[in-house]
Amino acid sequence: MARFTELLILLPCHSLEDFPTYHDGDDSQSLLANWSALWHPELIASAGQALEWKRIEDPPQELPGRLIAVPTVCKERLPTGYAQRVKESGGCLIRGKTNRQEIVDAALAFLGPRENPVNADLAADFLALGYAYLQIALLTRQMRYSSNLDETYFKSQAVAAAQAAVEGNETLAREKLGACFSLLAEERDHYYPVDALIIDIKLMAESTIGQPLRDELVTTTPSNLLISGTVAGQLAAKEPQSLELVRERIQQGTLGIIGGEGTERRLPLLSLEGIEAELELGKQAYESILGKPPEVYGRWKFGLTPQLPGILNRLGYKGALHTSLEDGKVPDGTQLKVRWEGLDGQAIDAIARPPLDASKPQTFVTYATKLGESMDGDHVATICLAHWPGQACCWLGDLQRIAKYCSALGKFVTVEHYFRETAQPGHIDRFEPDRYKSPYLKQGVIRRQDDPISNSVRYWQEHTLQTVANTMQSLASAVSGDVQSAAKYEPDHADDVMGSPTAIAEAESRKSSAAARLSDALAGRSRAAGKGVLVVNPHSFVRRETIEVKNFTALPAIEKPIYAVGGTAAAGQVVVDVPPLGFVWIPAENKPAKDTKQPMLAEENVLRNEFFEAIINPVTGTLGALHEYGKRGNRMSQQLALRLPGPSQKPGDTYRDPDETAVYSVMAADSVEVTAATTAIGEVTCKGRLLDREGKKLAGFVQKYRVSRGSRVLQIQVELDPIEQPRADPWNSYYCARFAWPDPSAELFRTLHQTRVPFGGKQCEAPHYIDVVTVKDNTTILTGGLPFHRRHDSRMLDSLLITRGERARQFNFGVGVDVKYPLTEAISLLAGPTVVENAPCPHSGTTGWLAHLDARNVFVTSCQPLVEEGRVAGLQLRLLETEGRPAKAAIRTFRPLASGQVVDYQGEGLRKLEVEEGKVRVELTPHEWQWVQVRF
């Protein structure tokens, strides 16, 4: 039987200081495969020594009996004829191979037939020792230390272990192997004496359920599953054996679970109510399927928002995976483990850097570099790895084997152990909203989803209508004491395709039914009293509503709460101020009022009320100017346009911003007509075409401008009939509403989950409003649920209406002039007024409120009755601070309040609230979402 005299690998470096860790793909695979393959026990026993290395520029000249491995990075640098000379001299040259087992097989084939091959599991431990030896050597240099390893003793122990393995003495072989690993651990302890941790995350999808997952679940090395509630359900249905393994390992504490919602929705585009509902549904799914809910939040799809830490805290999560594993951008933390602070000041521990891809060999070539960087800079030295089941490199298996002997290269832990046992970071990371960049629009177009824009519009319409209906049902229950009429919060129809026309119709029906129930509750036994119109305000802020009335004997007099009237008694308009969470009843029978001789609000191409004047360009149909009385200059202009990308850049051309080369269409009006003109409302309708620069028609349009007396909002309704279709890139080619303002230094703010946050980037999602703020004033673009907006230079903004795949053709938005609290106008635009026709007069009078909150920057996102012992004992309110500043508010209801408390999301009391003269006082931090119970 042949024997080797030396085991040698040729490397393209002068020392291990410049070991080529920069290679990737097959080159990095080949480097590690050739290095570790030569640590096979039969090869070491044959040579009587462990692996050595030489520079590729200085290959050995004494060749008989030498085993020489040449990675792919060195293959072309071998001297011409050298391979033939090795063969003729009786040596063995293995070059250009990337598979470790193939290298081992080729080397063992040179030795000839084997009578008693070494146990495969034991041989794998030797290969892992070779990998550990290399990484410890690289780590020592990465940490700027000189090696203290007794190389002679280490290699003698390795040879002794190999010889024992070949002789069949597995016990002695493992004892000697253990000594080698202990030496490596001692070497590392010289410069880092505490454990580094390894978090191995297996990514789960429906397609990964099967044998690869079962194979990985059999091992006892601590690992983690990133799995959604939906996939957990599929696992239970398709692979009950795998599910049983998962449950066993969870109970043993060797498998951590990372998860959140039942289905991974587009959280940044949802309401806080929707997010909380989805997480609660997910929690129930995990408990029923896996036996316990996850303690660590995480998801595969993009979906993180700065509002999550507070919600996760109150739902009992101990940590979070703050990263996105698909498209989109999530900010990295200053360290791997950080204290992630949300907009409301609440914080949760999080892993805030992307995990390393365990399916790529370069991850394991650079392992020592990454570990050294973590030891140098992180509060807790951590390597986080992620992979699909069955798709990790063999080097992950090496790390798992190494960890059984020592923790020199890290200790595998579950995420629960990691967040429970490691020290809390001393530094807090607060990530600004602009640093989260979602891929939703681009994904929707690439995946050919229907309505990538309007599905979000429908979602917010449906959500607002459902909230309105729930609030009115709850108020009706509180007034009547009828527990059966209490409304329970229903989760939003939030999906990758959010909302539907059917769902909106159902929500409208619920709204009408709830309004009628509230009207009956307010009327009590006096339902036979005179008939009229009941205007209900289901929001926590005062509303000035413009309603259409028909068949009145006369329009009501202009006195509080009536602000203005217009038209005729047969078909007129009434502008009425409705108290927050209150009502106004307008009788149908009125005495003729004195003529106030107020001016009409529309004439030719001009709309005006007491706050502003809007001038429509008669040639183009655009909003040419918006003026505020007493101030010079235009506040904002608006037009419709098709944006098309400019000419493609040629190789070698100087880079140009797409905004500089983009081409926009122009508007041409065929008619500009006054379509409504009374003392209460004014409306101008423009019909025309969108043209390119050569006069080609690209689309037809109808744009209506509408203004009401007493309103600071110019409403705009658009209908487009596109001929030219946008290109495939949705952020560079689209139909849009373009807005322009004169001051390039204006600051922009937008909404995120109904709260106000700065907008300083180029693209954003803002389904409620974008506020353009200057030193003297603010002009607000009310987006009406339109989520996607692109800033064009310093004083223009495109609100996207139609991209490829979008079927909606009608859109509503508005422009507000010096609106102090834009969210109130944004919500009203989505829901519209709530009116009950032929309603009896409420027994308490023609106007009143049922609950009151005296802080305008606090919004009630949900109002539910508090039912105790079969009776309505109070109200449960969810309060959201919307302006980004602290708030002190007093809560009052139509009945004096006796007590109040802040509760968590499970209804458990957190702290008592002060009660004074029947009012409950509450304080909120900026952006805080607080749940409050008040008792009558």
Short mmCIF file of C-alpha atoms in Angstrom, two decimals, residues 523-755:
data_model
loop_
_atom_site.label_atom_id
_atom_site.label_comp_id
_atom_site.label_asym_id
_atom_site.label_seq_id
_atom_site.Cartn_x
_atom_site.Cartn_y
_atom_site.Cartn_z
CA ALA A 523 -83.88 59.41 20.17
CA GLY A 524 -84.85 57.01 22.93
CA ARG A 525 -88.64 57.07 23.40
CA SER A 526 -89.09 60.35 21.52
CA ARG A 527 -88.86 58.76 18.09
CA ALA A 528 -92.19 60.17 17.06
CA ALA A 529 -90.85 63.72 17.30
CA GLY A 530 -90.15 65.75 14.17
CA LYS A 531 -88.14 64.34 11.32
CA GLY A 532 -84.89 65.74 10.06
CA VAL A 533 -81.31 64.92 9.14
CA LEU A 534 -78.92 63.57 11.78
CA VAL A 535 -75.26 64.33 11.08
CA VAL A 536 -72.98 62.11 13.15
CA ASN A 537 -69.30 62.74 13.83
CA PRO A 538 -67.69 59.38 14.76
CA HIS A 539 -64.24 60.94 15.06
CA SER A 540 -62.51 62.41 18.10
CA PHE A 541 -62.11 65.82 16.46
CA VAL A 542 -64.66 68.49 15.51
CA ARG A 543 -65.79 68.27 11.89
CA ARG A 544 -67.17 70.91 9.58
CA GLU A 545 -69.24 68.84 7.17
CA THR A 546 -70.94 69.88 3.97
CA ILE A 547 -74.05 67.76 3.41
CA GLU A 548 -76.61 67.64 0.65
CA VAL A 549 -80.26 68.11 1.73
CA LYS A 550 -83.45 67.51 -0.20
CA ASN A 551 -87.12 68.38 0.21
CA PHE A 552 -86.72 70.76 3.16
CA THR A 553 -89.45 73.32 3.66
CA ALA A 554 -86.66 75.88 3.88
CA LEU A 555 -82.93 75.93 4.45
CA PRO A 556 -82.04 76.36 8.14
CA ALA A 557 -80.90 79.69 9.51
CA ILE A 558 -77.18 80.35 9.73
CA GLU A 559 -76.58 80.10 13.44
CA LYS A 560 -74.47 77.69 15.46
CA PRO A 561 -73.95 74.88 14.67
CA ILE A 562 -75.03 75.78 11.10
CA TYR A 563 -72.08 77.58 9.49
CA ALA A 564 -73.44 78.17 5.99
CA VAL A 565 -76.19 77.14 3.59
CA GLY A 566 -76.51 77.18 -0.17
CA GLY A 567 -78.77 76.16 -3.01
CA THR A 568 -82.49 75.72 -2.50
CA ALA A 569 -84.67 73.94 0.02
CA ALA A 570 -85.46 71.31 -2.62
CA ALA A 571 -81.78 70.64 -3.35
CA GLY A 572 -79.34 72.49 -1.17
CA GLN A 573 -76.24 72.26 0.95
CA VAL A 574 -75.75 72.80 4.65
CA VAL A 575 -72.34 73.36 6.22
CA VAL A 576 -72.52 72.25 9.83
CA ASP A 577 -70.02 72.05 12.71
CA VAL A 578 -70.39 68.67 14.41
CA PRO A 579 -68.83 68.11 17.87
CA PRO A 580 -66.26 65.32 18.25
CA LEU A 581 -67.90 61.94 18.86
CA GLY A 582 -71.15 63.86 18.68
CA PHE A 583 -74.08 64.81 16.50
CA VAL A 584 -76.17 67.62 15.05
CA TRP A 585 -79.80 67.19 14.12
CA ILE A 586 -81.16 69.48 11.38
CA PRO A 587 -84.96 69.66 11.16
CA ALA A 588 -86.52 69.26 7.74
CA GLU A 589 -89.12 71.91 8.53
CA ASN A 590 -87.69 75.41 8.91
CA LYS A 591 -88.87 78.95 8.74
CA PRO A 592 -87.47 80.89 5.80
CA ALA A 593 -84.24 82.58 6.86
CA LYS A 594 -83.12 86.03 5.94
CA ASP A 595 -81.06 86.25 2.76
CA THR A 596 -77.47 86.88 3.81
CA LYS A 597 -76.41 87.67 0.25
CA GLN A 598 -73.21 85.65 0.46
CA PRO A 599 -71.18 85.41 -2.77
CA MET A 600 -71.16 82.36 -5.01
CA LEU A 601 -68.06 80.18 -4.61
CA ALA A 602 -67.42 79.59 -8.33
CA GLU A 603 -67.19 81.78 -11.42
CA GLU A 604 -65.55 81.01 -14.75
CA ASN A 605 -62.15 79.49 -13.88
CA VAL A 606 -62.01 80.65 -10.25
CA LEU A 607 -63.06 78.99 -6.98
CA ARG A 608 -62.96 80.91 -3.73
CA ASN A 609 -64.15 80.85 -0.15
CA GLU A 610 -63.24 82.88 2.94
CA PHE A 611 -59.78 81.24 3.24
CA PHE A 612 -58.30 80.96 -0.27
CA GLU A 613 -58.77 81.42 -3.98
CA ALA A 614 -58.00 78.72 -6.55
CA ILE A 615 -57.34 79.73 -10.16
CA ILE A 616 -57.71 77.08 -12.87
CA ASN A 617 -55.77 77.62 -16.07
CA PRO A 618 -58.39 77.81 -18.87
CA VAL A 619 -55.91 76.57 -21.50
CA THR A 620 -54.47 73.56 -19.71
CA GLY A 621 -57.01 72.76 -16.99
CA THR A 622 -54.28 72.70 -14.35
CA LEU A 623 -54.48 74.26 -10.89
CA GLY A 624 -52.57 77.35 -11.87
CA ALA A 625 -52.41 79.00 -8.48
CA LEU A 626 -53.71 78.76 -4.93
CA HIS A 627 -53.75 82.09 -3.12
CA GLU A 628 -54.37 82.94 0.50
CA TYR A 629 -55.95 86.33 1.09
CA GLY A 630 -53.61 88.94 2.49
CA LYS A 631 -50.46 87.12 1.36
CA ARG A 632 -48.59 87.44 -1.89
CA GLY A 633 -47.49 84.53 -4.04
CA ASN A 634 -48.79 81.17 -5.11
CA ARG A 635 -49.08 78.45 -2.47
CA MET A 636 -49.26 75.42 -4.76
CA SER A 637 -49.90 74.35 -8.34
CA GLN A 638 -51.05 70.97 -9.61
CA GLN A 639 -51.31 69.14 -12.90
CA LEU A 640 -51.76 65.63 -14.28
CA ALA A 641 -48.92 64.04 -16.23
CA LEU A 642 -47.51 60.88 -17.71
CA ARG A 643 -43.87 60.42 -16.86
CA LEU A 644 -41.74 58.42 -19.27
CA PRO A 645 -38.07 57.58 -18.82
CA GLY A 646 -35.53 59.44 -20.90
CA PRO A 647 -33.11 57.86 -23.40
CA SER A 648 -31.08 54.94 -22.07
CA GLN A 649 -27.53 55.79 -21.13
CA LYS A 650 -24.81 54.25 -23.25
CA PRO A 651 -21.80 52.47 -21.75
CA GLY A 652 -19.18 55.02 -20.76
CA ASP A 653 -21.61 57.94 -20.53
CA THR A 654 -21.50 60.16 -17.46
CA TYR A 655 -24.23 59.16 -15.01
CA ARG A 656 -27.32 61.35 -15.06
CA ASP A 657 -30.12 61.31 -12.53
CA PRO A 658 -33.31 59.77 -14.04
CA ASP A 659 -35.18 62.90 -12.92
CA GLU A 660 -33.00 64.99 -15.23
CA THR A 661 -33.78 62.91 -18.31
CA ALA A 662 -37.41 62.00 -17.57
CA VAL A 663 -40.05 63.31 -19.98
CA TYR A 664 -43.43 64.59 -18.74
CA SER A 665 -46.59 65.10 -20.76
CA VAL A 666 -48.57 68.37 -20.79
CA MET A 667 -52.27 69.05 -20.21
CA ALA A 668 -54.56 70.55 -22.83
CA ALA A 669 -58.10 71.49 -21.79
CA ASP A 670 -60.98 71.03 -24.18
CA SER A 671 -63.44 72.63 -21.77
CA VAL A 672 -63.40 74.37 -18.38
CA GLU A 673 -66.90 74.75 -16.94
CA VAL A 674 -68.51 75.76 -13.69
CA THR A 675 -70.60 72.72 -12.75
CA ALA A 676 -71.81 73.87 -9.31
CA ALA A 677 -72.05 77.37 -7.87
CA THR A 678 -73.94 78.20 -4.69
CA THR A 679 -73.13 80.16 -1.56
CA ALA A 680 -72.04 76.86 0.11
CA ILE A 681 -70.11 75.03 -2.63
CA GLY A 682 -68.33 75.72 -5.88
CA GLU A 683 -67.15 73.26 -8.51
CA VAL A 684 -65.22 73.61 -11.77
CA THR A 685 -64.86 70.65 -14.15
CA CYS A 686 -62.06 70.45 -16.71
CA LYS A 687 -62.04 67.98 -19.58
CA GLY A 688 -59.09 67.51 -21.87
CA ARG A 689 -56.09 65.50 -23.04
CA LEU A 690 -52.57 64.67 -21.94
CA LEU A 691 -50.17 65.26 -24.83
CA ASP A 692 -46.52 64.57 -25.49
CA ARG A 693 -44.23 67.31 -26.78
CA GLU A 694 -45.17 66.50 -30.38
CA GLY A 695 -48.91 66.82 -29.70
CA LYS A 696 -49.71 63.08 -29.59
CA LYS A 697 -52.60 62.20 -27.29
CA LEU A 698 -51.48 60.00 -24.40
CA ALA A 699 -54.64 60.03 -22.27
CA GLY A 700 -57.95 61.74 -21.73
CA PHE A 701 -58.79 63.32 -18.41
CA VAL A 702 -61.60 64.84 -16.38
CA GLN A 703 -60.53 66.84 -13.35
CA LYS A 704 -63.01 68.38 -10.92
CA TYR A 705 -62.07 71.07 -8.40
CA ARG A 706 -64.47 71.57 -5.51
CA VAL A 707 -64.52 73.98 -2.58
CA SER A 708 -66.92 74.37 0.37
CA ARG A 709 -67.56 77.40 2.50
CA GLY A 710 -65.68 77.18 5.78
CA SER A 711 -63.26 74.55 4.51
CA ARG A 712 -59.52 75.00 4.16
CA VAL A 713 -59.34 72.15 1.63
CA LEU A 714 -59.60 72.28 -2.15
CA GLN A 715 -60.90 68.86 -3.17
CA ILE A 716 -59.76 67.39 -6.48
CA GLN A 717 -61.37 64.45 -8.27
CA VAL A 718 -59.57 62.93 -11.24
CA GLU A 719 -60.67 60.50 -13.93
CA LEU A 720 -58.06 59.28 -16.41
CA ASP A 721 -58.50 57.39 -19.68
CA PRO A 722 -54.94 56.30 -20.57
CA ILE A 723 -53.93 55.41 -24.11
CA GLU A 724 -50.16 55.19 -23.66
CA GLN A 725 -49.21 52.60 -21.04
CA PRO A 726 -46.45 53.26 -18.51
CA ARG A 727 -43.16 51.39 -18.83
CA ALA A 728 -42.14 48.48 -16.60
CA ASP A 729 -40.16 50.49 -14.02
CA PRO A 730 -42.96 51.83 -11.79
CA TRP A 731 -40.83 54.46 -10.03
CA ASN A 732 -39.69 55.97 -13.31
CA SER A 733 -42.78 55.67 -15.52
CA TYR A 734 -46.30 56.43 -14.31
CA TYR A 735 -49.35 58.67 -14.50
CA CYS A 736 -49.32 61.07 -11.59
CA ALA A 737 -50.68 64.18 -9.97
CA ARG A 738 -47.77 66.65 -9.91
CA PHE A 739 -47.60 69.26 -7.19
CA ALA A 740 -45.27 72.23 -7.12
CA TRP A 741 -44.60 74.90 -4.48
CA PRO A 742 -42.41 78.01 -4.71
CA ASP A 743 -40.09 77.62 -1.70
CA PRO A 744 -37.21 75.13 -2.27
CA SER A 745 -36.32 75.31 1.44
CA ALA A 746 -39.70 73.96 2.57
CA GLU A 747 -39.65 70.98 4.93
CA LEU A 748 -41.78 67.97 4.12
CA PHE A 749 -43.64 65.73 6.55
CA ARG A 750 -45.65 62.60 5.80
CA THR A 751 -47.82 60.07 7.58
CA LEU A 752 -46.74 56.67 8.84
CA HIS A 753 -49.56 54.69 10.50
CA GLN A 754 -51.51 57.96 10.84
CA THR A 755 -48.67 59.77 12.63
#
